[in-house]
Coordinates of C-alpha atoms in Angstrom, one line a residue:
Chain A
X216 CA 114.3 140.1 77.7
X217 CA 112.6 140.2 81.0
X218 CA 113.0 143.5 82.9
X219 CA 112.0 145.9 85.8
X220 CA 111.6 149.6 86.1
X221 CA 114.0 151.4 87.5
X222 CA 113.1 153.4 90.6
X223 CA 115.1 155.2 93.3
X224 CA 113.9 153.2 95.9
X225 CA 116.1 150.2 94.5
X226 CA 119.3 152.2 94.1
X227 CA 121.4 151.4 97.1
X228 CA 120.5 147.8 96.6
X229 CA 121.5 147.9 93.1
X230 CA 124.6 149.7 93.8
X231 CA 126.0 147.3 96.4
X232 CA 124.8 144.5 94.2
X233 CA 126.7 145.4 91.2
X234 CA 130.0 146.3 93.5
X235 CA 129.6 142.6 95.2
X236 CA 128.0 140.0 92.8
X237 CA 126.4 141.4 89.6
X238 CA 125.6 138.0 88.8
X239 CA 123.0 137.8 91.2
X240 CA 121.1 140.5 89.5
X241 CA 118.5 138.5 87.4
X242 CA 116.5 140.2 85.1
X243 CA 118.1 141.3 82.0
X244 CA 117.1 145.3 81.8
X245 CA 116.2 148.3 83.7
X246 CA 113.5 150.8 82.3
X247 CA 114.0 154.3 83.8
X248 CA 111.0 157.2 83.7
X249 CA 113.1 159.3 81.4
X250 CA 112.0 162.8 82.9
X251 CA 113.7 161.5 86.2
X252 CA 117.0 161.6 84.7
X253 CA 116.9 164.8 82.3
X254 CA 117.0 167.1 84.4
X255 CA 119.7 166.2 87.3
X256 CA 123.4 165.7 87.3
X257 CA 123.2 164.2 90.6
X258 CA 123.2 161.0 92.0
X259 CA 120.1 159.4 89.9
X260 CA 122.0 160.3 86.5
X261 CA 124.8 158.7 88.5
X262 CA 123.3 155.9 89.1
X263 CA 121.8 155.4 85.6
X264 CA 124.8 155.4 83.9
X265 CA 126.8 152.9 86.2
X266 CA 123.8 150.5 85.4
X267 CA 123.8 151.2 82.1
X268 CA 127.4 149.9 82.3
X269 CA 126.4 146.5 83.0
X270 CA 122.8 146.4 82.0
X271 CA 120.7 147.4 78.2
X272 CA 118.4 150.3 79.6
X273 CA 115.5 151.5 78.1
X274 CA 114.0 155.3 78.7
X275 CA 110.2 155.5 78.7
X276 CA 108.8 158.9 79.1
X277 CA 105.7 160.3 80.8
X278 CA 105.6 164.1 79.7
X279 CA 106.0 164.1 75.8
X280 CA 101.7 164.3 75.5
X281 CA 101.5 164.1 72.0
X282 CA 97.7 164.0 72.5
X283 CA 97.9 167.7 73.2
X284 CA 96.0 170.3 71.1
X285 CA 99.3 172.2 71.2
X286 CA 102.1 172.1 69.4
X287 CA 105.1 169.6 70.1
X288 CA 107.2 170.5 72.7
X289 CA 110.4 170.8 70.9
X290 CA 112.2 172.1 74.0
X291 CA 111.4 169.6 75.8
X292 CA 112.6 166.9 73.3
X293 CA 115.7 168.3 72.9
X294 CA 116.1 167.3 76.7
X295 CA 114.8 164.3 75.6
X296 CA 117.5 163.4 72.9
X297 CA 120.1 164.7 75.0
X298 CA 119.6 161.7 77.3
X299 CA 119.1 159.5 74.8
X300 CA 122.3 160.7 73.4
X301 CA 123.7 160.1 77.1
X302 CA 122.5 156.7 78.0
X303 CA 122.1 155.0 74.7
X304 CA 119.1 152.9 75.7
X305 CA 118.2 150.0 73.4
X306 CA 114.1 151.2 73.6
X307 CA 112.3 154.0 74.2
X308 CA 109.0 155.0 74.4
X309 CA 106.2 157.0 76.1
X310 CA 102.3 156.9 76.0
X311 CA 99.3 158.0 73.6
X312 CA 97.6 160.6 75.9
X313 CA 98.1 164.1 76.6
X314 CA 98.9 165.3 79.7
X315 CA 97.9 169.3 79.9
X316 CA 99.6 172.1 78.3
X317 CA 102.8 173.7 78.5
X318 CA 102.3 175.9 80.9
X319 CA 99.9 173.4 83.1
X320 CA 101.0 169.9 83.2
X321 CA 98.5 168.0 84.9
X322 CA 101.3 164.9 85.5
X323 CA 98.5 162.7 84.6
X324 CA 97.8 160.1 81.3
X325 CA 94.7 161.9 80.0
X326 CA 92.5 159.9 77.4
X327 CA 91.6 161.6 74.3
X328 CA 89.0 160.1 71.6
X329 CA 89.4 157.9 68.9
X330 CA 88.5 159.7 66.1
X331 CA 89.3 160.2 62.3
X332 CA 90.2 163.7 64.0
X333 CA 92.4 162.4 66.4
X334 CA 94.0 160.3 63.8
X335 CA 94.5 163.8 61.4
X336 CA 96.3 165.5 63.8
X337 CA 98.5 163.1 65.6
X338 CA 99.9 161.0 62.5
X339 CA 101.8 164.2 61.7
X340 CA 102.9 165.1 65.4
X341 CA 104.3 161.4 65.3
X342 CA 106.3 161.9 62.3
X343 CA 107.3 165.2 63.3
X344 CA 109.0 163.8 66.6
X345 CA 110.4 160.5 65.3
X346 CA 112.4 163.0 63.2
X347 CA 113.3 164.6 65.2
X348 CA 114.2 161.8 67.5
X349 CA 115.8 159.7 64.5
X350 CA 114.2 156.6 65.7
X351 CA 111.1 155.0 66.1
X352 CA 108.5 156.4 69.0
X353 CA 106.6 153.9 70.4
X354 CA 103.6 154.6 72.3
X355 CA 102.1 152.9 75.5
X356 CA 98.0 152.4 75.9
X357 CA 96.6 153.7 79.1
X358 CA 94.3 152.9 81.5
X359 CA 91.7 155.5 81.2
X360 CA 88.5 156.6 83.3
X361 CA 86.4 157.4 81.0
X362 CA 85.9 157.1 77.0
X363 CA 84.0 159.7 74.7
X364 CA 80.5 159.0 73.1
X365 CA 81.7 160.7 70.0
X366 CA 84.3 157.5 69.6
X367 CA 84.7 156.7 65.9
X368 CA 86.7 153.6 66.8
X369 CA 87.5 150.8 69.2
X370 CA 90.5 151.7 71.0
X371 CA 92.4 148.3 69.7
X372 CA 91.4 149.6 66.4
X373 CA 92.4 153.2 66.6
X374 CA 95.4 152.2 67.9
X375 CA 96.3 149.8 65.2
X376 CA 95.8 152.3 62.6
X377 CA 97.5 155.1 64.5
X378 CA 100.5 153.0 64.2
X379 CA 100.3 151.5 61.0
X380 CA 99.6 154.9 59.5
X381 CA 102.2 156.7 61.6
X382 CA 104.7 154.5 61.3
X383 CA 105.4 154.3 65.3
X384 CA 105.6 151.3 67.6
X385 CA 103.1 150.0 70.3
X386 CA 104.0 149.1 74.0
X387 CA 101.1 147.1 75.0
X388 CA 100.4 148.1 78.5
X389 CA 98.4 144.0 79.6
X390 CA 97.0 146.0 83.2
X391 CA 95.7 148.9 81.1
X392 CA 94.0 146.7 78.8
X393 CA 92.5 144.4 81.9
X394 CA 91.8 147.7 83.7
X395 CA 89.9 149.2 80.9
X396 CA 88.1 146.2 79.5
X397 CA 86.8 145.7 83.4
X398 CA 86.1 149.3 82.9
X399 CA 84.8 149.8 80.1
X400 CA 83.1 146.1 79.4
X401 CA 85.2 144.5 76.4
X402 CA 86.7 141.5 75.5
X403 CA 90.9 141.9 76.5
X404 CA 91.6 139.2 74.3
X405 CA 89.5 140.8 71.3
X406 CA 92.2 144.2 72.1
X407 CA 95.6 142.0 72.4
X408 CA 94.6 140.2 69.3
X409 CA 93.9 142.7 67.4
X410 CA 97.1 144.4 67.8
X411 CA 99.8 142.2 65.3
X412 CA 102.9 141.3 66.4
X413 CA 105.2 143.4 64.4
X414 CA 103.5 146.6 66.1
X415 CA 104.3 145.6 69.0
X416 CA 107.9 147.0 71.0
X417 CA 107.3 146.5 74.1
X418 CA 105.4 144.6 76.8
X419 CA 104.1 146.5 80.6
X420 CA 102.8 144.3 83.2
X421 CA 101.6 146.0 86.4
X422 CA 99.2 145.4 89.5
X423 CA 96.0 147.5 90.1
X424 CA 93.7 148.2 92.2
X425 CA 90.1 147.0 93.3
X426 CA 88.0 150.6 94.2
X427 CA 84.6 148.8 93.8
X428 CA 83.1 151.6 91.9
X429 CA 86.0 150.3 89.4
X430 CA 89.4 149.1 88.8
X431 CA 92.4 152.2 89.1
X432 CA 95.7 151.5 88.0
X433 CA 98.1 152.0 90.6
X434 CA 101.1 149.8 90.3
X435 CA 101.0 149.1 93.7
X436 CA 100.9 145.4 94.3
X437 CA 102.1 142.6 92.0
X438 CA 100.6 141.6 88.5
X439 CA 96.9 139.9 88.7
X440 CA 96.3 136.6 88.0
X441 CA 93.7 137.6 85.3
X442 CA 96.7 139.8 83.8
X443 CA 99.3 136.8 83.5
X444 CA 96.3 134.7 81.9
X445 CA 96.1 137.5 79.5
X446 CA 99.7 137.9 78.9
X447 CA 100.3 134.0 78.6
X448 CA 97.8 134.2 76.1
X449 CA 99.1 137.3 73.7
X450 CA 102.5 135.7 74.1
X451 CA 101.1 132.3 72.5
X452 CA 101.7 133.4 68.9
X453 CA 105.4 133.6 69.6
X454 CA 106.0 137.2 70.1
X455 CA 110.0 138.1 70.8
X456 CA 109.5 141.7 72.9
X457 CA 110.9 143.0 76.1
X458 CA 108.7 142.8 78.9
X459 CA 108.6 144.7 81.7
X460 CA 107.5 144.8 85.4
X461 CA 106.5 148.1 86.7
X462 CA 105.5 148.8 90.8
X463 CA 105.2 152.3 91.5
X464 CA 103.2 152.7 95.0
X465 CA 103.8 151.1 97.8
X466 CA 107.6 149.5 96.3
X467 CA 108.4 146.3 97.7
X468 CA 111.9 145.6 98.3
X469 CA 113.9 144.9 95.1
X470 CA 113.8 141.3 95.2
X471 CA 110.0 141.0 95.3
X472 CA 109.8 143.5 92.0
X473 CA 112.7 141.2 90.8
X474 CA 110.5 137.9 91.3
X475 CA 107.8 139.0 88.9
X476 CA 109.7 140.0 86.5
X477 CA 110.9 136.1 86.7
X478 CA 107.4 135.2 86.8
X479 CA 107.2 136.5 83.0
X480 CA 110.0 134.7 81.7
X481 CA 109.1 131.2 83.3
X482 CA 105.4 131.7 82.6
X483 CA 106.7 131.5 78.7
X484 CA 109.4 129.1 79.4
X485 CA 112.3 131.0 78.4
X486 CA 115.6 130.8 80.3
Chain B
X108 CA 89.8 168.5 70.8
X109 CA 91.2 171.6 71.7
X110 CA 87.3 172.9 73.6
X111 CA 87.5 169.1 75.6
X112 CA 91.2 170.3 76.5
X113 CA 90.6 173.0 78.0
X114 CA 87.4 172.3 79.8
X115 CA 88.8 169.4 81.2
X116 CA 91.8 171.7 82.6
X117 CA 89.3 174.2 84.2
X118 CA 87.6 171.3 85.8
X119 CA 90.6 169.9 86.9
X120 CA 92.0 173.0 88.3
X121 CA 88.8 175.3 89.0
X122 CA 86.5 172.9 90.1
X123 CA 84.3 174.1 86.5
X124 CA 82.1 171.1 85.2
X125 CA 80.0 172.5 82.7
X126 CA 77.2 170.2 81.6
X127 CA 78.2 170.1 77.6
X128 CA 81.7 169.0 78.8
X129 CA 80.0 166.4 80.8
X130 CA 78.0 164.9 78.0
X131 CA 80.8 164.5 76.2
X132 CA 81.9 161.6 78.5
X133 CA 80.8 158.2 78.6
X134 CA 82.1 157.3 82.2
X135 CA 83.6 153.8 83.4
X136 CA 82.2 151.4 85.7
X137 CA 79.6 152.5 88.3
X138 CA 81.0 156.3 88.1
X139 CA 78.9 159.2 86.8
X140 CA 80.7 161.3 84.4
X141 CA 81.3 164.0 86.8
X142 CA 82.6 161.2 89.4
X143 CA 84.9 160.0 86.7
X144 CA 86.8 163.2 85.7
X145 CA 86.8 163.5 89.6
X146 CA 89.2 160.8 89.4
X147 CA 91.7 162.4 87.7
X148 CA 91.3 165.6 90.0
X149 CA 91.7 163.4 92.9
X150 CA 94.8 162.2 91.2
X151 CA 96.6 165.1 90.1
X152 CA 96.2 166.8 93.8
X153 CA 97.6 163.4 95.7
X154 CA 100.6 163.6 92.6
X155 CA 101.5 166.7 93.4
X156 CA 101.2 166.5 97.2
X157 CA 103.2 163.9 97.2
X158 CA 105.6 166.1 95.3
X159 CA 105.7 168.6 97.9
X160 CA 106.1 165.8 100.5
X161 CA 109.0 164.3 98.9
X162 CA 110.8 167.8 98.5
X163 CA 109.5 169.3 101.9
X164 CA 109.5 166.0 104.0
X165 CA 110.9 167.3 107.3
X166 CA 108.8 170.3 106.7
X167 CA 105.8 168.2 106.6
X168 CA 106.7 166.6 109.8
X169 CA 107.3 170.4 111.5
X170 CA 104.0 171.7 110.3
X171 CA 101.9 168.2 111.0
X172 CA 99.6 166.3 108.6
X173 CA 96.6 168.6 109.1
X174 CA 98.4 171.5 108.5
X175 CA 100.7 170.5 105.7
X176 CA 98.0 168.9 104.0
X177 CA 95.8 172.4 103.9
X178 CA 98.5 174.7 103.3
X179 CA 100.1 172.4 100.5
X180 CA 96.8 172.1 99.2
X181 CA 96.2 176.1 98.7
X182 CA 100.3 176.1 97.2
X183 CA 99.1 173.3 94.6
X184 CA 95.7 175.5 94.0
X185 CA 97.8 178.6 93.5
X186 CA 100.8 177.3 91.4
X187 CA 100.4 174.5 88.4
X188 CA 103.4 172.5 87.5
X189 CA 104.9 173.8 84.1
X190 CA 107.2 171.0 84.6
X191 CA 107.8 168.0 83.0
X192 CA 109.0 166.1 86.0
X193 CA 108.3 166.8 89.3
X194 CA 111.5 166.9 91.4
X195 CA 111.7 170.1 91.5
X196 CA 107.8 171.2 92.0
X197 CA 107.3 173.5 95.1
X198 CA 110.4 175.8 94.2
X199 CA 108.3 178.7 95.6
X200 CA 107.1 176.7 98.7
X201 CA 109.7 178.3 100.7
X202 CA 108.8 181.9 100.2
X203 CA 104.8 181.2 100.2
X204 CA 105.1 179.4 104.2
X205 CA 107.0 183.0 105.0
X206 CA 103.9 185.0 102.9
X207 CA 101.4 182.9 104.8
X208 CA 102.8 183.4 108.3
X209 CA 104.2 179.9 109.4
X210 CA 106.9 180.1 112.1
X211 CA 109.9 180.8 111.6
X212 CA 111.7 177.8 111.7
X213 CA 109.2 175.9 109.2
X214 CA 110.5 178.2 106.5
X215 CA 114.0 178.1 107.4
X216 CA 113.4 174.1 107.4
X217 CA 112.0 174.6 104.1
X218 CA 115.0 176.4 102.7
X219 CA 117.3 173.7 104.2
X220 CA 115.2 171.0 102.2
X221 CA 115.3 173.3 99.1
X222 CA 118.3 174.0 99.5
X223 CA 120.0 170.3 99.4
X224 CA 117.4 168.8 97.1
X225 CA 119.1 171.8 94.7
X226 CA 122.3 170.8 95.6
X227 CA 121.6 167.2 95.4
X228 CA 120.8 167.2 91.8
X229 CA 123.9 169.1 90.7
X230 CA 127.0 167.6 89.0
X231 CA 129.9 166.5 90.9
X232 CA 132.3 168.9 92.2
X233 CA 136.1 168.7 92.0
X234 CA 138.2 170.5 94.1
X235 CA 139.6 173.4 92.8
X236 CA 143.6 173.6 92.7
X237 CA 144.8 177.2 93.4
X238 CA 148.3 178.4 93.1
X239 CA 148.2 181.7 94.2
X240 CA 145.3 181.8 97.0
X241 CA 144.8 185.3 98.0
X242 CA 143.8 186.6 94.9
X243 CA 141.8 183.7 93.5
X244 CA 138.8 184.3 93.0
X245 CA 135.8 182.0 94.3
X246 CA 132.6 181.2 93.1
X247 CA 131.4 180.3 96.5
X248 CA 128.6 178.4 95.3
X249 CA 127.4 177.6 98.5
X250 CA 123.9 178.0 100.6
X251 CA 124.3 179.1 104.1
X252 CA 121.9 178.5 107.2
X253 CA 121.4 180.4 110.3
X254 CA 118.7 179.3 113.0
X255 CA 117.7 179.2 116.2
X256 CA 116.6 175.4 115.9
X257 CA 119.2 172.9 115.2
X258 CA 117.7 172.0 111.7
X259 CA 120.0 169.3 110.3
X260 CA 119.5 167.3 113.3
X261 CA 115.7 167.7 112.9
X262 CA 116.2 167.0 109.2
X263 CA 117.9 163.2 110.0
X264 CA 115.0 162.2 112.6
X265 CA 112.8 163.2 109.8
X266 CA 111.5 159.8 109.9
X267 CA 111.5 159.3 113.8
X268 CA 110.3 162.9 114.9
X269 CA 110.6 164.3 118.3
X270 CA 107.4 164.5 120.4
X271 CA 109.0 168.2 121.5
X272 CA 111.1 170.4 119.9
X273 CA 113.0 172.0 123.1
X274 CA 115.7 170.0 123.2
X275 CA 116.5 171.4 119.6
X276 CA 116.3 174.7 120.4
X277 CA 120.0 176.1 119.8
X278 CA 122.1 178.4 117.4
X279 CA 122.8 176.2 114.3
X280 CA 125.3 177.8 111.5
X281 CA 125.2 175.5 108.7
X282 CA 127.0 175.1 105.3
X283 CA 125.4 173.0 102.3
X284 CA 127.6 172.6 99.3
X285 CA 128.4 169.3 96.9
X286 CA 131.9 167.8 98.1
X287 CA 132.6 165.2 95.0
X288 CA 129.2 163.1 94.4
X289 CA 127.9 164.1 97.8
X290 CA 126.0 166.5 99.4
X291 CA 127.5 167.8 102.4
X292 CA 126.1 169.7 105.2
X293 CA 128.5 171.2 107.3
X294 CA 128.1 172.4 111.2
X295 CA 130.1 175.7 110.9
X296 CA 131.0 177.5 113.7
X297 CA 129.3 181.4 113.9
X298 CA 132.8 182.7 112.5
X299 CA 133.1 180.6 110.0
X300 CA 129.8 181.3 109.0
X301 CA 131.0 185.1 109.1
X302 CA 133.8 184.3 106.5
X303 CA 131.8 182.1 104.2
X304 CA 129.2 185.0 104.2
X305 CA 131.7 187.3 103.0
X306 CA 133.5 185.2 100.4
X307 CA 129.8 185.1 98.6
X308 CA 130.1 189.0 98.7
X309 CA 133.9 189.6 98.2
X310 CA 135.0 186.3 96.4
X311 CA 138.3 186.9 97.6
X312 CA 140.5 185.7 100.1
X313 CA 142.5 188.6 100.1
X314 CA 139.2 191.2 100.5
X315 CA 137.9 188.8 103.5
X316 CA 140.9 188.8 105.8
X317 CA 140.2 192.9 105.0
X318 CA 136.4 192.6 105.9
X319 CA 136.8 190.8 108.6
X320 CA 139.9 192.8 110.3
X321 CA 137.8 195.6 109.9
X322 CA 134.7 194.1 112.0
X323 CA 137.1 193.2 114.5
X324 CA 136.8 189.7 114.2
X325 CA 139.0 187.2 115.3
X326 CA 138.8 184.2 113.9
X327 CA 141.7 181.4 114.5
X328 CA 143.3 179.7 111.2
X329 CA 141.4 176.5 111.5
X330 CA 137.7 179.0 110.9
X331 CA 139.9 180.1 108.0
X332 CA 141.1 176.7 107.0
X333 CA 137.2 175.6 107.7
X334 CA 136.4 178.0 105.1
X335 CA 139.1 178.3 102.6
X336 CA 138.4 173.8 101.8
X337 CA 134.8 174.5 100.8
X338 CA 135.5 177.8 98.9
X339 CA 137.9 175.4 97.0
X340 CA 135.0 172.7 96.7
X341 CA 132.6 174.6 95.4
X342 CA 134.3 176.6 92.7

């Protein structure tokens, strides 16, 4: 299943599209940021829900930081599970980082370090909200501007073992893993490998940006071409996941998000 | 974990990069460790300025780049986002351009935009079927607007602005309520505007037409008809 995020900038089109000729809508899902949609009963809710009508949507959060030092949030995952409840999406997820505390949320994927401490405290905060949840969480790799020196692990690795020992899911972010191994000066195809398939949920392709000083992941132009060779590559051992386009700065009209999101699926010769 | 945390926060938001916190970082690229985490500074003030822009667009345009950009800048400084998503950040915005002295019709513009962004993210309203009218009573959940700057025209040419704002420059009496799905914002007349104002205080029809008899006011049964349909749409 090839899809694109959903963003409000598309709504109208989408709208009028699904009134007039559905059929012309070609990708297969829609991925919504889920704190866009928890919190209104106006027109974005609105819109979800008549696309979920016609389309499989999955929620993918931005806000659950279960990096934090603190607690889980479980206010805010009651909000959560009440949309899930709602829309009924086929996948959700949201990202391994924290992203402040609850009284300062920084609205930002902050990196935390991969240690055997790190590992202690978030297998049970994992647990604790896929029960909550009742289903799997699955959590995205970011792109991330710095690592720690005190890193017991590679990030492939600590990821790996995160998930195997927490029971969760992976969605493999391919940008963030170009961006960071630009970054940070590793192999990409050492990280993707490492990862096995049945870890994996979901898969994020995004464009980034060039700052010289080093690469900043801004979802602001269309996918790379060293991010395709990547993803062509992971996809090789026959993976079944959805994929996903995401543009979030600078959105091109619908149909240009649309076109990579084809890209993906004729790149791996799928119809 | 917890130490990084909160070191990170106060560089973040107080500008504090201690050295220890700084030698725990092995930065990316060409950046220096202090340049990295400056990154994510960077970020989180062009995030939530971009908030405030999307919330306070027109009021951006009144105010200019130059002087949005520094006064949204002290807001961010002065009030961290404990949400989780950030339509709504900048809920205070209103009240802090009054407390810092802007002009008078860049606060009222500010309400407007509060006002239907608040609106716009309510649930549809249905239309409330009365049988007796008189002595129903309404929840009137309404926002009313009185300038001396017509603000909703202002508001649509958002994205075109006037080079001058003279030709603007007349009593506006506005109504913002949900109608169905939609936001609507109403041009009311100044007596209708008197009647809406007192159904928030009365919530009666019957207790109005009292009010207003008392002031002396004369309105003509279209005002009341005016203002009887949106009492009944936003119930």
């Amino acid at each position: 299943m090839f899809g694109i995020g959903l963003r409000h900038q598309h709504f109208t089109h989408l709208l009028q599209t699904l009134e007039v000729s559905p059929q012309s809508i070609k990708v297969d899902w829609f991925e919504g940021i889920t704190e866009n949609f928890f919190d209104t009963e106006g027109r974005p809710i609105l819109v979800l829900e008549r696309i979920r009508r016609d389309f499989p949507v999955g929620l993918h959060g931005v806000s659950l930081s279960i990096a934090s030092e603190e607690e889980v949030d479980f206010e805010y995952l009651a909000k959560v599970k009440k949309l899930y409840d709602r829309i009924d999406p086929f996948i959700t997820s949201d990202h391994f980082c924290w992203t402040g505390k609850k009284t300062t949320n920084l609205h930002n994927l902050l990196p935390v370090s991969y240690t055997n401490e790190t590992l202690n405290i978030l297998i049970p905060k994992i647990q604790s909200v896929q029960d909550y949840l009742k289903r799997p969480l699955s959590l995205e790799n970011l792109s991330a501007y710095f690592s720690f020196k005190n890193a017991e692990y590679t990030e492939w690795d600590f990821l790996r073992i995160l998930a195997q020992k927490a029971g969760c899911k992976l969605l493999l972010d391919l940008n963030n893993v170009y961006v960071n191994s630009v970054n940070q000066n590793f192999d990409p195809y050492i990280y993707v490998n490492a990862i096995p398939d049945e870890l994996i949920s979901e898969i994020h392709l995004a464009g980034y940006s060039d700052m010289k000083t080093h690469l900043f992941d801004t979802h602001s132009c269309p996918v790379w071409p060293n991010v395709w060779k990547l993803y062509k590559s992971r996809m090789k051992s026959g993976l079944k996941v959805p994929v996903l386009v995401e543009w979030d700065e600078e959105i091109p009209e619908y149909s240009i998000v649309e076109a990579e999101a084809i890209k993906a699926r004729d790149m791996l010769g799928v119809d | 974990m917890k130490n990084f945390q909160s070191s990170f926060l106060s560089a973040i938001l107080h500008n504090k990069f201690d050295q220890g916190f700084l030698a725990q970082i092995e930065p990316v690229g060409r950046l220096t460790a202090e340049e990295s985490v400056r990154v994510y500074q960077n970020d989180y003030y062009a995030r939530m300025m971009e908030a405030l822009g999307q919330n306070y667009e027109a009021t951006w345009v009144l105010l200019g780049d130059e002087s949005f950009l520094k006064i949204g800048t002290k807001y961010i400084q002065q009030h961290n986002s404990s949400l989780r998503n950030l339509s709504s950040y900048g809920d205070l915005f209103d009240d802090f351009l009054n407390e810092e002295g802007m002009e008078v019709e860049v606060v009222q513009m500010a309400r407007f935009e509060k006002a239907f962004w608040d609106f716009f993210h309510r649930k549809p309203s249905l239309m409330l079927n009365v049988t007796n009218i008189e002595e129903a009573v309404f929840k009137c959940d309404y926002f009313l607007s009185h300038s001396e700057i017509r603000l909703f025209e202002l508001w649509k040419q958002r994205e075109n602005p006037p080079e001058s704002l003279d030709e603007y420059l007349d009593n506006e009496y506005l109504c913002i309520f949900k109608k169905g799905s939609k936001v609507e914002v109403l041009k009311v007349s100044e007596i209708q505007y008197q009647i809406l104002l007192q159904m928030k205080v009365i919530g009666s029809l019957s207790g109005v037409i009292a009010e207003i008899e008392r002031q002396a006011l004369q309105p003509e049964e279209n005002d009341w008809k005016v203002a009887l349909e949106i009492c009944l749409w936003t119930n």
